[in-house]
Coordinates of C-alpha atoms in Angstrom, one line a residue:
Chain A
M24 CA 93.9 89.1 88.9
S25 CA 91.5 89.1 91.0
N26 CA 88.1 91.6 90.7
L27 CA 87.2 93.3 93.5
D28 CA 84.7 95.7 91.9
G29 CA 81.0 95.7 93.4
V30 CA 79.8 96.0 96.9
L31 CA 82.3 95.3 99.5
A32 CA 81.1 94.8 103.5
P33 CA 83.7 96.1 106.1
I34 CA 83.1 93.4 108.0
L35 CA 82.5 94.0 111.8
T36 CA 84.9 92.2 114.2
P37 CA 83.2 90.3 117.0
F38 CA 84.9 89.8 120.6
T39 CA 84.7 87.4 123.3
N40 CA 84.1 88.5 126.8
A41 CA 87.7 88.8 127.4
L42 CA 87.8 91.0 124.4
T43 CA 89.6 89.2 122.2
P44 CA 88.7 88.5 118.8
H45 CA 85.5 86.1 118.2
V46 CA 87.2 83.9 115.2
P47 CA 84.3 81.5 114.8
L48 CA 81.6 84.5 115.1
F49 CA 83.6 86.1 112.5
V50 CA 84.0 83.6 110.2
A51 CA 80.4 82.7 110.1
L52 CA 79.9 86.6 109.4
A53 CA 82.0 86.4 106.7
R54 CA 80.5 83.4 105.2
H55 CA 77.4 85.3 105.3
L56 CA 78.3 88.1 103.6
M57 CA 79.9 86.5 100.9
G58 CA 77.0 84.0 100.5
Q59 CA 75.0 87.4 99.9
G60 CA 77.8 88.3 96.7
L61 CA 79.4 90.9 98.6
G62 CA 83.2 91.1 98.8
L63 CA 85.0 91.7 102.1
A64 CA 87.0 94.4 103.8
P65 CA 88.2 93.5 106.9
F66 CA 90.1 95.6 109.3
G67 CA 88.8 99.2 108.1
T68 CA 87.3 101.5 110.1
T69 CA 83.8 99.6 111.1
S70 CA 86.0 96.7 111.8
E71 CA 87.9 98.6 114.6
G72 CA 91.0 97.2 112.8
N73 CA 93.2 100.1 114.1
S74 CA 92.1 98.6 117.7
L75 CA 93.5 95.1 116.7
G76 CA 97.0 94.4 117.0
V77 CA 98.9 92.8 113.9
E78 CA 98.9 89.2 114.9
E79 CA 95.1 89.3 115.8
K80 CA 94.4 90.5 112.4
V81 CA 96.7 87.8 111.0
E82 CA 94.7 85.1 113.0
L83 CA 91.7 86.5 111.7
L84 CA 92.5 86.2 108.1
D85 CA 93.8 83.2 108.1
A86 CA 90.7 81.8 109.7
L87 CA 89.2 83.5 106.6
A88 CA 91.6 81.5 104.2
E89 CA 91.4 78.3 105.8
T90 CA 87.7 78.3 105.6
G91 CA 88.0 78.3 102.2
L92 CA 86.1 81.6 101.1
D93 CA 87.5 83.3 97.8
M94 CA 90.4 85.6 99.3
G95 CA 90.3 87.0 95.7
R96 CA 87.3 88.9 96.6
T97 CA 88.6 90.4 99.9
M98 CA 90.4 93.7 100.4
P99 CA 91.8 93.9 104.4
G100 CA 93.1 96.8 105.8
T101 CA 96.7 96.9 106.3
G102 CA 97.8 100.7 106.5
C103 CA 99.2 101.0 110.0
C104 CA 101.1 104.2 111.7
A105 CA 104.0 102.0 112.1
L106 CA 105.9 100.9 108.4
T107 CA 106.9 97.4 109.6
D108 CA 103.1 96.6 110.6
S109 CA 101.9 97.9 107.6
V110 CA 104.5 95.6 105.8
T111 CA 103.8 92.6 107.8
L112 CA 100.2 92.6 107.1
S113 CA 100.4 93.5 103.4
R114 CA 102.9 90.6 102.9
H115 CA 100.6 88.4 104.6
A116 CA 97.5 89.3 102.7
V117 CA 99.4 88.8 99.5
S118 CA 100.5 85.5 100.5
L119 CA 96.9 84.5 101.1
G120 CA 95.5 85.6 97.5
C121 CA 93.6 88.7 98.7
G122 CA 92.4 90.5 95.9
G123 CA 93.7 93.8 97.3
V124 CA 94.6 95.7 100.6
L125 CA 93.0 98.9 101.7
M126 CA 95.9 101.1 103.0
L127 CA 95.5 103.9 105.3
P128 CA 98.3 106.5 105.1
P129 CA 100.2 106.5 108.5
F130 CA 97.8 108.7 110.8
Y131 CA 99.6 109.9 113.9
Y132 CA 101.5 112.8 112.5
K133 CA 99.1 115.6 111.1
T134 CA 99.9 117.6 108.3
P135 CA 102.6 115.3 106.6
S136 CA 104.3 116.4 103.6
E137 CA 103.3 115.1 100.0
D138 CA 107.1 113.7 100.0
G139 CA 106.4 111.9 103.6
L140 CA 103.3 110.4 102.5
F141 CA 104.6 109.4 98.9
A142 CA 107.5 107.8 100.9
S143 CA 105.3 106.0 103.3
F144 CA 103.4 104.0 100.7
A145 CA 106.5 103.7 98.7
E146 CA 108.6 102.1 101.5
V147 CA 105.6 99.8 101.9
I148 CA 105.5 98.6 98.4
E149 CA 109.0 98.3 97.8
R150 CA 109.3 96.0 101.1
V151 CA 106.4 93.8 100.0
G152 CA 108.2 93.7 96.7
D153 CA 105.5 91.3 95.3
S154 CA 103.8 92.3 91.8
R155 CA 100.6 90.3 93.4
L156 CA 100.1 93.4 95.8
K157 CA 97.4 95.5 94.9
V158 CA 96.7 98.6 97.0
Y159 CA 93.5 100.6 97.2
L160 CA 94.5 103.8 99.0
Y161 CA 92.1 104.4 102.0
H162 CA 90.9 108.0 101.8
F163 CA 89.0 109.1 105.1
P164 CA 90.1 112.5 106.2
Q165 CA 87.5 113.4 108.9
Q166 CA 88.7 110.5 110.7
S167 CA 92.5 109.8 109.9
Q168 CA 93.1 113.6 109.2
I169 CA 95.4 112.8 106.7
P170 CA 94.0 113.3 103.2
I171 CA 95.1 111.2 100.3
T172 CA 95.4 114.3 97.4
H173 CA 94.9 113.9 93.7
G174 CA 98.4 115.1 93.7
L175 CA 99.8 112.2 95.6
I176 CA 97.7 109.6 93.8
A177 CA 99.3 110.8 90.6
R178 CA 102.9 110.4 91.9
L179 CA 102.3 106.8 93.4
L180 CA 100.0 106.1 89.7
A181 CA 103.4 107.6 87.7
A182 CA 105.8 105.3 90.3
Y183 CA 103.9 101.9 90.8
P184 CA 101.2 101.9 88.1
A185 CA 100.7 98.1 88.3
T186 CA 100.2 98.2 92.1
V187 CA 98.5 101.3 93.0
V188 CA 95.0 100.1 91.7
G189 CA 92.2 102.4 93.6
I190 CA 90.8 103.9 96.6
K191 CA 88.3 103.9 98.8
D192 CA 86.8 107.4 99.4
S193 CA 84.9 107.7 102.6
S194 CA 85.0 111.6 102.3
G195 CA 81.4 111.3 101.3
D196 CA 82.4 114.3 98.6
L197 CA 81.0 113.3 95.4
A198 CA 82.8 115.8 93.6
N199 CA 86.3 114.4 94.8
M200 CA 85.3 110.7 93.5
E201 CA 84.0 112.0 90.0
G202 CA 87.2 114.2 90.0
M203 CA 89.5 111.0 90.5
C204 CA 87.3 108.9 87.9
R205 CA 88.0 111.8 85.4
A206 CA 91.6 112.2 86.3
F207 CA 92.8 108.7 86.4
P208 CA 91.3 106.4 83.9
G209 CA 91.3 102.7 85.0
F210 CA 91.9 103.9 88.6
K211 CA 89.2 102.0 90.7
V212 CA 87.1 104.4 92.8
F213 CA 84.8 102.8 95.7
A214 CA 82.3 105.3 97.5
G215 CA 82.6 104.9 101.1
T216 CA 79.3 105.4 101.3
E217 CA 76.0 103.9 99.6
R218 CA 74.4 107.4 99.2
L219 CA 76.7 107.7 96.1
I220 CA 76.4 104.2 94.4
L221 CA 74.6 105.4 91.4
P222 CA 76.6 108.7 90.8
V223 CA 79.9 107.0 91.4
M224 CA 79.4 104.3 88.6
R225 CA 77.8 106.5 86.5
A226 CA 81.1 108.6 86.7
G227 CA 83.1 105.2 86.1
G228 CA 83.7 104.0 89.5
A229 CA 84.3 100.6 90.6
G230 CA 81.6 100.2 93.6
C231 CA 80.7 100.6 97.0
I232 CA 82.4 100.0 100.5
S233 CA 80.0 100.7 103.0
A234 CA 79.5 99.9 106.8
N235 CA 75.9 99.3 106.3
A236 CA 76.5 96.5 103.9
N237 CA 77.0 94.8 107.2
I238 CA 73.1 94.6 107.5
H239 CA 72.2 96.5 104.2
G240 CA 74.5 94.5 101.7
P241 CA 71.8 92.8 99.3
A242 CA 70.0 96.1 98.5
M243 CA 73.2 97.9 97.8
L244 CA 74.3 94.9 95.6
E245 CA 71.1 94.9 93.8
L246 CA 71.5 98.7 92.9
W247 CA 75.2 98.1 91.8
R248 CA 74.2 95.4 89.5
R249 CA 71.5 97.4 87.7
W250 CA 72.8 100.9 87.8
R251 CA 72.4 101.3 83.9
E252 CA 68.4 100.4 84.1
P253 CA 65.7 102.8 84.5
E254 CA 65.1 101.3 88.0
A255 CA 68.3 102.4 89.4
E256 CA 67.1 106.2 90.8
G257 CA 64.5 104.3 92.8
L258 CA 66.8 101.6 93.9
Q259 CA 69.0 104.6 95.2
K260 CA 66.2 106.1 96.6
G261 CA 65.4 102.7 98.5
L262 CA 68.5 102.7 100.3
E263 CA 67.8 106.0 102.0
G264 CA 65.3 104.5 104.4
F265 CA 68.2 102.4 106.5
R266 CA 70.8 104.9 105.8
T267 CA 69.2 107.6 107.6
V268 CA 68.1 105.9 110.7
M269 CA 71.9 104.9 111.0
E270 CA 73.0 108.5 110.8
G271 CA 71.6 109.1 114.2
V272 CA 73.4 106.4 116.3
P273 CA 77.1 105.3 116.6
L274 CA 77.4 103.3 113.9
I275 CA 80.0 100.6 114.6
A276 CA 77.9 99.5 117.7
A277 CA 74.6 100.1 116.3
L278 CA 75.7 97.7 113.4
K279 CA 77.1 95.4 115.9
A280 CA 73.7 95.3 118.1
L281 CA 71.5 94.7 114.6
T282 CA 74.0 91.6 114.1
A283 CA 73.4 90.2 117.3
R284 CA 69.7 90.5 116.8
R285 CA 70.0 89.2 113.6
T286 CA 72.1 86.1 114.7
G287 CA 70.6 85.7 118.0
D288 CA 74.1 86.0 119.5
Y289 CA 74.6 88.4 122.4
G290 CA 78.3 88.7 122.1
W291 CA 78.1 90.8 118.8
R292 CA 77.1 93.9 120.8
R293 CA 80.8 93.7 122.1
V294 CA 83.1 96.7 121.1
R295 CA 86.7 97.4 121.8
P296 CA 87.5 100.5 123.8
P297 CA 87.6 103.6 122.8
L298 CA 84.4 102.6 121.4
V299 CA 81.3 101.7 123.9
A300 CA 78.5 99.2 123.2
L301 CA 75.0 100.4 122.2
P302 CA 72.9 101.1 125.4
P303 CA 69.8 98.6 125.6
E304 CA 67.2 101.8 125.3
A305 CA 69.0 103.3 122.4
E306 CA 69.0 99.7 120.7
I307 CA 65.2 99.7 121.1
E308 CA 64.7 102.8 119.9
L309 CA 66.8 102.0 116.9
I310 CA 64.5 98.8 116.2
E311 CA 61.3 101.0 116.7
R312 CA 63.0 103.8 113.8
L313 CA 63.8 101.1 111.6
A314 CA 60.7 99.4 112.0
K315 CA 58.5 102.7 111.3
A316 CA 60.8 103.1 108.1
G317 CA 59.4 99.7 107.1
I318 CA 62.7 97.8 107.9
A319 CA 62.7 94.5 109.8
I320 CA 65.9 93.0 111.1
Chain B
M20 CA 109.1 103.9 144.0
S21 CA 111.1 105.5 141.4
N22 CA 111.0 109.3 141.3
L23 CA 110.9 110.6 137.5
D24 CA 110.4 114.5 138.6
G25 CA 112.8 116.7 136.6
V26 CA 113.4 117.2 133.1
L27 CA 112.9 114.0 130.7
A28 CA 114.5 114.0 127.2
P29 CA 111.7 112.3 124.9
I30 CA 115.1 110.4 123.1
L31 CA 115.0 110.4 119.3
T32 CA 115.1 107.1 117.5
P33 CA 117.8 106.6 114.9
F34 CA 117.7 104.4 111.9
T35 CA 119.9 102.4 109.7
N36 CA 120.1 102.9 105.9
A37 CA 117.4 100.0 106.0
L38 CA 115.3 102.2 108.0
T39 CA 115.3 99.9 111.2
P40 CA 116.2 101.1 114.6
H41 CA 119.8 101.5 115.1
V42 CA 120.4 100.0 118.4
P43 CA 123.9 101.5 119.2
L44 CA 123.2 105.0 118.2
F45 CA 120.2 105.0 120.4
V46 CA 122.0 103.7 123.7
A47 CA 124.5 106.1 122.9
L48 CA 122.1 108.6 122.9
A49 CA 120.7 107.4 126.0
R50 CA 123.9 107.2 128.2
H51 CA 124.6 110.9 126.7
L52 CA 121.5 112.1 128.1
M53 CA 121.2 110.5 131.3
G54 CA 124.8 111.5 131.7
Q55 CA 123.5 114.8 131.8
G56 CA 121.2 114.4 134.4
L57 CA 118.1 113.7 132.6
G58 CA 115.4 111.0 132.6
L59 CA 114.3 109.4 129.5
A60 CA 110.9 109.1 127.6
P61 CA 111.5 107.1 124.7
F62 CA 108.5 106.2 122.2
G63 CA 106.7 109.8 122.8
T64 CA 106.1 111.9 119.6
T65 CA 109.4 113.0 119.3
S66 CA 111.1 109.4 119.2
E67 CA 108.5 108.8 116.1
G68 CA 107.3 106.0 118.5
N69 CA 104.0 105.5 116.8
S70 CA 106.2 105.2 113.7
L71 CA 107.6 101.9 115.2
G72 CA 106.1 98.1 115.8
V73 CA 105.8 96.6 119.1
E74 CA 108.6 94.1 118.7
E75 CA 110.8 97.3 117.6
K76 CA 110.3 99.0 120.9
V77 CA 110.6 96.1 123.0
E78 CA 114.1 95.9 121.2
L79 CA 115.1 99.3 121.9
L80 CA 113.8 98.8 125.8
D81 CA 116.1 95.8 126.0
A82 CA 118.9 97.5 124.9
L83 CA 118.6 100.1 127.4
A84 CA 118.0 97.9 130.2
E85 CA 120.9 95.5 129.2
T86 CA 123.2 98.6 129.1
G87 CA 122.7 99.1 132.6
L88 CA 121.3 102.3 132.4
D89 CA 118.6 103.3 135.6
M90 CA 115.3 102.1 134.2
G91 CA 113.8 103.5 137.2
R92 CA 114.2 107.0 135.2
T93 CA 113.0 106.0 132.1
M94 CA 109.0 106.2 131.0
P95 CA 108.6 104.8 127.8
G96 CA 105.3 105.4 125.4
T97 CA 103.2 102.3 125.7
G98 CA 99.6 104.1 124.6
C99 CA 98.9 102.9 120.7
C100 CA 95.5 102.5 119.2
A101 CA 95.5 98.6 119.6
L102 CA 94.7 97.5 123.4
T103 CA 96.9 94.6 123.1
D104 CA 99.7 96.7 121.8
S105 CA 99.3 99.1 124.9
V106 CA 99.5 96.0 127.4
T107 CA 102.1 94.4 125.8
L108 CA 104.2 97.3 125.7
S109 CA 103.3 98.5 129.3
R110 CA 103.8 95.0 130.7
H111 CA 107.3 95.3 129.2
A112 CA 108.0 98.1 130.8
V113 CA 107.0 97.3 134.1
S114 CA 109.1 93.9 134.2
L115 CA 112.3 96.1 133.2
G116 CA 111.6 98.2 136.0
C117 CA 110.7 101.3 134.2
G118 CA 109.7 104.5 136.5
G119 CA 106.6 104.8 134.6
V120 CA 104.8 104.6 131.2
L121 CA 103.6 107.4 129.2
M122 CA 100.3 106.6 127.9
L123 CA 98.4 108.0 124.5
P124 CA 94.7 107.3 124.6
P125 CA 93.9 105.2 121.0
F126 CA 93.6 107.9 118.6
Y127 CA 92.3 106.6 115.3
Y128 CA 88.6 107.0 116.6
K129 CA 87.4 110.6 117.0
T130 CA 85.4 112.2 119.5
P131 CA 85.5 108.8 121.8
S132 CA 83.2 109.3 125.0
E133 CA 84.7 109.6 128.1
D134 CA 83.1 106.1 129.1
G135 CA 85.4 104.9 125.9
L136 CA 88.5 106.4 127.1
F137 CA 88.2 105.4 130.8
A138 CA 87.7 101.8 129.9
S139 CA 90.5 102.1 127.5
F140 CA 92.9 103.0 130.1
A141 CA 91.0 100.8 133.2
E142 CA 91.6 97.7 130.4
V143 CA 95.3 98.3 129.9
I144 CA 95.6 99.1 133.9
E145 CA 93.6 95.7 134.7
R146 CA 95.2 93.7 132.1
V147 CA 98.8 94.5 133.3
G148 CA 97.5 93.8 136.4
D149 CA 100.7 94.6 138.5
S150 CA 100.9 97.3 141.6
R151 CA 104.8 98.5 139.9
L152 CA 102.6 100.2 136.7
K153 CA 103.0 103.7 137.2
V154 CA 100.6 105.7 134.4
Y155 CA 101.6 109.0 133.0
L156 CA 98.5 110.3 130.7
Y157 CA 99.6 111.5 127.5
H158 CA 97.8 114.7 126.5
F159 CA 98.7 116.3 123.4
P160 CA 95.1 117.3 121.6
Q161 CA 97.0 118.9 118.7
Q162 CA 98.7 115.8 117.4
S163 CA 96.5 113.0 119.0
Q164 CA 93.2 114.8 118.5
I165 CA 92.0 113.0 121.6
P166 CA 92.1 115.6 125.1
I167 CA 92.6 114.0 128.4
T168 CA 89.9 116.0 130.2
H169 CA 90.1 117.0 133.8
G170 CA 87.1 114.6 134.4
L171 CA 88.3 111.9 132.7
I172 CA 91.8 112.4 135.2
A173 CA 89.4 112.3 138.4
R174 CA 87.5 108.9 137.3
L175 CA 90.8 107.2 136.6
L176 CA 92.5 108.6 140.0
A177 CA 89.3 107.3 141.9
A178 CA 89.3 103.9 140.3
Y179 CA 93.6 103.4 140.3
P180 CA 95.0 105.9 142.8
A181 CA 98.2 103.7 143.0
T182 CA 98.7 103.4 139.4
V183 CA 97.8 106.6 137.7
V184 CA 99.8 109.0 139.0
G185 CA 100.6 111.9 136.8
I186 CA 100.2 113.6 132.9
K187 CA 102.5 115.0 130.5
D188 CA 100.5 118.1 129.2
S189 CA 101.8 119.1 125.4
S190 CA 98.6 121.1 124.8
G191 CA 100.6 124.5 125.6
D192 CA 98.2 125.8 127.7
L193 CA 99.5 126.7 131.1
A194 CA 95.9 127.4 132.5
N195 CA 95.0 123.5 132.0
M196 CA 98.4 122.4 133.9
E197 CA 97.6 125.0 136.5
G198 CA 94.5 123.6 137.1
M199 CA 95.2 119.9 137.2
C200 CA 98.0 121.1 140.2
R201 CA 95.0 122.5 141.9
A202 CA 92.3 120.1 141.4
F203 CA 94.8 116.6 141.8
P204 CA 96.9 117.0 144.7
G205 CA 100.4 114.8 144.5
F206 CA 99.3 114.3 140.7
K207 CA 102.4 114.8 138.9
V208 CA 102.1 117.5 136.0
F209 CA 105.1 117.6 133.4
A210 CA 105.1 120.4 131.1
G211 CA 105.5 119.2 127.4
T212 CA 107.4 122.4 126.6
E213 CA 110.5 124.2 128.3
R214 CA 108.5 127.7 127.7
L215 CA 106.7 126.6 130.9
I216 CA 109.0 125.2 133.3
L217 CA 109.0 127.9 135.8
P218 CA 105.0 128.6 136.1
V219 CA 104.5 124.9 136.1
M220 CA 106.8 124.6 139.2
R221 CA 105.7 127.2 140.8
A222 CA 102.0 125.7 140.4
G223 CA 103.2 122.5 142.0
G224 CA 104.2 120.6 139.0
A225 CA 106.7 117.9 138.4
G226 CA 109.1 118.7 135.9
C227 CA 109.3 118.9 132.3
I228 CA 109.6 116.7 128.9
S229 CA 110.3 118.6 125.9
A230 CA 111.9 117.4 122.3
N231 CA 114.3 120.0 122.6
A232 CA 116.0 118.1 125.7
N233 CA 117.6 116.0 123.2
I234 CA 120.1 119.0 122.6
H235 CA 119.2 121.5 125.5
G236 CA 118.5 119.4 128.0
P237 CA 121.3 120.7 130.6
A238 CA 119.8 124.4 130.7
M239 CA 116.3 123.0 131.2
L240 CA 117.7 121.1 134.2
E241 CA 119.4 124.0 135.7
L242 CA 116.2 125.8 135.7
W243 CA 114.3 123.2 137.0
R244 CA 116.9 122.5 139.8
R245 CA 117.0 126.2 140.9
W246 CA 113.1 127.3 140.0
R247 CA 113.0 128.8 143.6
E248 CA 116.0 131.3 143.3
P249 CA 116.2 134.6 142.2
E250 CA 117.9 133.4 138.9
A251 CA 115.2 131.5 138.0
E252 CA 113.5 134.3 135.9
G253 CA 116.7 134.8 134.0
L254 CA 117.1 131.1 133.5
Q255 CA 113.6 130.8 131.8
K256 CA 114.2 133.7 129.5
G257 CA 117.6 132.0 128.4
L258 CA 115.6 129.0 127.2
E259 CA 113.9 131.0 125.0
G260 CA 116.6 131.6 122.2
F261 CA 116.7 127.8 121.3
R262 CA 113.1 127.2 121.5
T263 CA 112.6 130.1 119.2
V264 CA 114.7 129.0 116.4
M265 CA 113.5 125.3 116.8
E266 CA 110.0 126.5 116.3
G267 CA 110.4 127.5 112.9
V268 CA 111.7 124.4 111.7
P269 CA 110.5 120.7 111.3
L270 CA 111.3 119.8 114.9
I271 CA 112.0 116.2 114.7
A272 CA 113.9 116.2 111.7
A273 CA 115.8 119.5 112.8
L274 CA 116.9 117.8 116.4
K275 CA 117.8 114.7 114.2
A276 CA 120.4 117.1 112.1
L277 CA 121.7 118.6 115.3
T278 CA 122.2 115.5 116.6
A279 CA 124.0 113.9 113.6
R280 CA 126.4 117.3 113.7
R281 CA 126.8 117.0 117.6
T282 CA 127.8 113.0 117.3
G283 CA 129.4 113.6 114.0
D284 CA 127.3 110.5 112.7
Y285 CA 125.4 111.1 109.1
G286 CA 122.9 108.2 109.8
W287 CA 121.0 110.1 112.9
R288 CA 119.5 112.6 110.0
R289 CA 117.4 109.7 109.0
V290 CA 113.5 109.5 110.0
R291 CA 110.7 107.1 109.2
P292 CA 108.1 108.1 106.8
P293 CA 105.4 110.0 106.9
L294 CA 108.5 112.3 108.3
V295 CA 111.0 113.5 106.0
A296 CA 114.4 114.3 107.1
L297 CA 115.7 118.2 106.9
P298 CA 117.0 119.2 103.4
P299 CA 120.5 120.3 103.6
E300 CA 120.0 123.9 102.8
A301 CA 117.3 124.2 105.7
E302 CA 120.1 122.4 108.0
I303 CA 122.4 125.3 106.8
E304 CA 119.9 127.8 107.7
L305 CA 119.3 126.4 111.0
I306 CA 122.9 126.4 112.1
E307 CA 123.1 129.9 110.9
R308 CA 119.9 131.2 112.6
L309 CA 121.2 129.1 116.0
A310 CA 124.6 130.9 115.9
K311 CA 123.1 134.1 115.4
A312 CA 121.3 133.6 118.6
G313 CA 124.7 132.7 120.5
I314 CA 124.1 128.9 120.3
A315 CA 126.8 126.5 119.3
I316 CA 126.1 122.7 118.5

């Protein structure tokens, strides 16, 4: 079994000027991030994963596998509204040796029952029917509107103890993460923000999956590696400069603009609707604010 | 150009016991509803449209076309989170001669900008690139969380006056429907509930698309046909009995249970997760409440 503990980057998805996925740029960013020691969580929120069709995600994942990257260190997002889409993607991820999959609940129908959500995950797991499948639940109530409750986790762990192995908690609610670490020993809890790496690791968590790791991953990884050391508090504080600046901008578009600057490839600025690219004046302001915070891109 | 004005049924989607779409039952219901004089709006909220994969929706739509039904009287839902899925479905609907398509905005990212939403619809329209495409916007803020504002409609009408032709408003907000009828002459406004057929027709609307038309369509159609007559107020009131009972139950599961009773086919009770089937005791209570309201199924 692969170990995904650590810091994972929810890798951005680049587009051509026809708004199709730009495979070479995607593979290049994957190499860059994995070269920094990060794992990869493609097709999450930051990756515009839900704006991609199933066949586009299959193509991008295939490209990562073909390029020889360690698929055991990838956790692609495979949870869709349509059961069949979630099954197709999860099965494909398993066939490529992905270390896990990050599974959103179906998010169109609001206030689904716990029975209905349990059935959603259970159906996907049963249909994939492969012991290599390792599911990380994706709790992001602000975006999906569908919380993953502790009650649901307990039922899934009871039914599929070898398959349901962890969660990404993007709620920002530390008490919820600590509660899961306490309630479910061995269940791998990833904070969805670098702001909480230290407290989550202290609570027994597994690591962090944060959008900002597309740009600022090495600093997060250093904290994750050294969280038991006296320097950890300082390292945690050191993450605040970048994070605070990024909190004030449209995050995905801004991370793409910064990636465009870092790589010199203008195409990185493109996003798929309904997102919009960062306007040039906002990009200049962002760079100035980062410079003031002592951060060079 | 086909005329979709009238009452459309957002036709339920039946499933086999393997939870795959049950094509013969679907076609049978389509024949039944169209035989009653209703148009069809497959793959909307009531149809569990977002719980179906693109290829499943293509298969079901093909089955309707092959059976010789008047596709000009169908308005399939084609708006998905992924741009490519919306394009594939819209193009397929056009190729089959569908009278229109009902388009949800991409609904994963919350609070998208008007620019981003405009770009979403524009991209789909441009990519389909076919003058036969007739788009009905789908405004259902309670479910999609993404409202279709009057500002957005005005921009789309200015850019695509021959393509963007109407809206289904499931907000329940009569003032919004009346406002659209006033602001956009010729724009076809469909109420998403039979509760508002009469006021929407009086405001200049086109008709109604309501879940309950799967069971109670003929009564809605009679009101739609006779809304100018003195009996209209009474006909509108006459719709309240069924509607009020259905307001108190999980709507889609309940409509499926009633369809199972009407047709004698138990399989109709099945739903796809995250929905759950109506428990037998709730079904018995529903039938009793309908009987008390003087409605036999």
